[in-house]
Amino acid sequence: MRVYSDRGEGEHFTMEEKLNHLIEHELELKGAIAGVSIRDATTGEKVYGHMGDIRLRPASNMKLLTAAAALAVLGEDYTFTTDVLTESSIINNQLNGDLFLKGKGDPTLLPEDFDRFAKKVKANGIDVIDGDIVADDTWYDDVRLSPDLVWSDEHWYYGAQISALTASPDEDFDAGTVIVEVAPGDAGDLPAVAVTPDTTYVQVENNAKTVASSGDEDLTLNRVHGKNTITINGTIPAGSASVKEWMAVWEPTGYALDLFRKALERQGVLWTGELKTGQAPEKADGIYTNESITLSELLVPFMKLSNNTHVEILVKEMGKVVHNEGSWEKGLEVVETEMEKLGLNMDTSVIRDGSGISHMNLLAPDEISILLHNVQGVEWFQAYLNALPAAGKPDRMEGGTLRGRMNDRDVQAKTGTIEGVSTLSGYLKTEGGGEFIFSIMLNNLLDEENGPAVEDKIVAVIANQ
């Protein structure tokens, strides 16, 4: 290979030569693997490759495959529904039997949605329920966590459990989580703790301490395994800003049921039975059906903010729609089938989940760049492209995970990070008016936080063409 010293003054280097020199001499990968695949966006011709055919861990670049499959199978206008049901009669403002809340995967249900459900119950003339309030999550199976999720991730928002009936604390739609905010008190006092939304489903053990303003913020939040007890330990300085963490709950179905319970109480609706989980009878009648935002709208927070819960719900939904089984196994079968239709060779790939959080997922950069080229020709491509983070755009729902990177580049791409892995794949326009597709996959990094700088240098070489 020729390096820069081989050329005389005034001679120009090709993109291939620049990238080879950058990867082999300047990036200081220190034993890490860099897989790179670059294609002409119009023709699909591969114009550069470095270990492009080597299977690597994709991290959240896996979402590029799952999002494409969901758009192909479910469609841009697909919505999730949630039903309030009963099979019993209403006489003198009393429901003579059970009330059912049946979830069908909607990850966007907010506390105010449960208030609306309760108001619909009241509007149907129900003041008393002579029976149980039953949460039905049987639309999907009862496997809550993907097979390779690291145990230490399960209490964080990105490791939230998957249920067909769940709830989100805010409009990022981090389904299956609550927001825990810790605010300092006076030095020596316990800090104040607030949980959003207001729910008794989680309890807080506050063992933290407010220290002098010159002290360190060193808080540790955790959730006890198998319980909804959140522990807070460590220190927070007096006068400092509050600390917020999004914590995953144990069993989201019960979380949604608790929000529904509180909403019914606010409407003055009483019941004689219990709060429990179960299955609604097939012949149950609808009191109210709630419809979510469309898939194309959901893709924006999903892809821009790289939401793992959204994508795993979509995997199960595809399994339910195609195979009548809302499971990872059946959903991933659908993903693989759709990727084959889009030209990928799934015989050389390993897919273990929809989000890429598994270290067992294996994809080659060449396969990702093939996907990104081929989806340009499908009817839902604009929704797909619109959902990708846009470099340097400060708005979270535009720039997403790229809002603080490559401010001078015209790049739309999906980021990805798990321990030892950093990836970036997408579309860019060059300074000379060219358009390229790229996939950069860095594996075996000593510190994955160094990955974005490496990726940005590679993108800069492409963009300067």
CSV table of N, CA and C in Angstrom, one decimal, residues 18 55 67 74 77 91-92 99 107 110 114 156 187 209 219 226 233 254 287 321 379 418 421 440 442 458 465:
chain,number,residue,atom,x,y,z
A,18,LYS,N,-6.6,7.6,1.4
A,18,LYS,CA,-6.8,8.3,2.6
A,18,LYS,C,-7.4,7.5,3.7
A,55,ARG,N,-18.0,-10.4,10.1
A,55,ARG,CA,-19.2,-10.3,11.1
A,55,ARG,C,-18.7,-9.6,12.4
A,67,ALA,N,-36.2,-1.7,12.2
A,67,ALA,CA,-37.1,-0.7,11.7
A,67,ALA,C,-37.6,-0.9,10.3
A,74,LEU,N,-45.6,-4.0,9.0
A,74,LEU,CA,-46.7,-3.4,9.6
A,74,LEU,C,-47.3,-2.2,8.9
A,77,ASP,N,-48.6,3.5,8.7
A,77,ASP,CA,-49.8,3.9,9.4
A,77,ASP,C,-50.2,3.0,10.5
A,91,ILE,N,-76.3,-2.1,35.4
A,91,ILE,CA,-77.6,-1.8,35.9
A,91,ILE,C,-77.5,-0.9,37.1
A,92,ASN,N,-78.2,0.2,37.0
A,92,ASN,CA,-78.2,1.2,38.1
A,92,ASN,C,-76.8,1.7,38.5
A,99,LEU,N,-64.0,-5.8,35.0
A,99,LEU,CA,-63.6,-4.8,34.1
A,99,LEU,C,-62.2,-5.2,33.6
A,107,PRO,N,-46.4,1.3,23.3
A,107,PRO,CA,-45.4,1.8,24.2
A,107,PRO,C,-45.5,3.2,24.5
A,110,LEU,N,-49.4,7.2,28.3
A,110,LEU,CA,-48.9,8.1,29.3
A,110,LEU,C,-49.9,8.1,30.5
A,114,PHE,N,-54.5,6.9,30.9
A,114,PHE,CA,-55.2,6.1,31.9
A,114,PHE,C,-56.3,6.9,32.5
A,156,TRP,N,-32.1,-0.4,34.3
A,156,TRP,CA,-32.0,0.9,33.6
A,156,TRP,C,-33.1,0.9,32.5
A,187,ALA,N,-27.2,20.6,54.0
A,187,ALA,CA,-26.1,19.7,54.3
A,187,ALA,C,-26.4,18.9,55.6
A,209,LYS,N,-27.3,11.1,51.2
A,209,LYS,CA,-27.0,12.2,52.2
A,209,LYS,C,-26.6,13.5,51.4
A,219,LEU,N,-24.0,9.7,43.6
A,219,LEU,CA,-25.2,9.0,43.8
A,219,LEU,C,-25.2,7.6,43.1
A,226,GLY,N,-36.2,-8.4,41.1
A,226,GLY,CA,-37.4,-9.1,41.4
A,226,GLY,C,-38.4,-8.3,42.2
A,233,ASN,N,-28.3,5.6,47.2
A,233,ASN,CA,-27.1,5.7,48.1
A,233,ASN,C,-26.2,6.7,47.6
A,254,GLY,N,-48.3,-4.6,35.9
A,254,GLY,CA,-48.7,-4.2,37.2
A,254,GLY,C,-48.6,-2.6,37.3
A,287,ILE,N,-65.8,-1.1,25.9
A,287,ILE,CA,-66.2,0.2,26.5
A,287,ILE,C,-65.5,1.4,25.8
A,321,VAL,N,-48.5,-10.5,14.5
A,321,VAL,CA,-49.2,-10.2,13.3
A,321,VAL,C,-49.0,-11.3,12.2
A,379,GLU,N,-41.5,2.2,-0.7
A,379,GLU,CA,-42.4,3.3,-0.6
A,379,GLU,C,-42.3,4.0,0.8
A,418,ILE,N,-22.5,-0.4,22.7
A,418,ILE,CA,-22.5,-1.3,23.9
A,418,ILE,C,-21.1,-1.5,24.3
A,421,VAL,N,-18.0,-1.6,21.9
A,421,VAL,CA,-18.5,-1.5,20.6
A,421,VAL,C,-19.0,-0.1,20.3
A,440,ILE,N,-19.8,1.9,9.5
A,440,ILE,CA,-18.6,1.8,10.3
A,440,ILE,C,-18.9,1.1,11.6
A,442,LEU,N,-16.9,-0.5,14.9
A,442,LEU,CA,-15.7,-0.7,15.7
A,442,LEU,C,-16.0,-1.7,16.8
A,458,ILE,N,-13.4,9.2,10.0
A,458,ILE,CA,-13.7,8.4,8.8
A,458,ILE,C,-14.7,9.1,7.9
A,465,GLN,N,-14.9,14.4,-0.2
A,465,GLN,CA,-14.7,14.0,-1.6
A,465,GLN,C,-15.3,15.1,-2.6
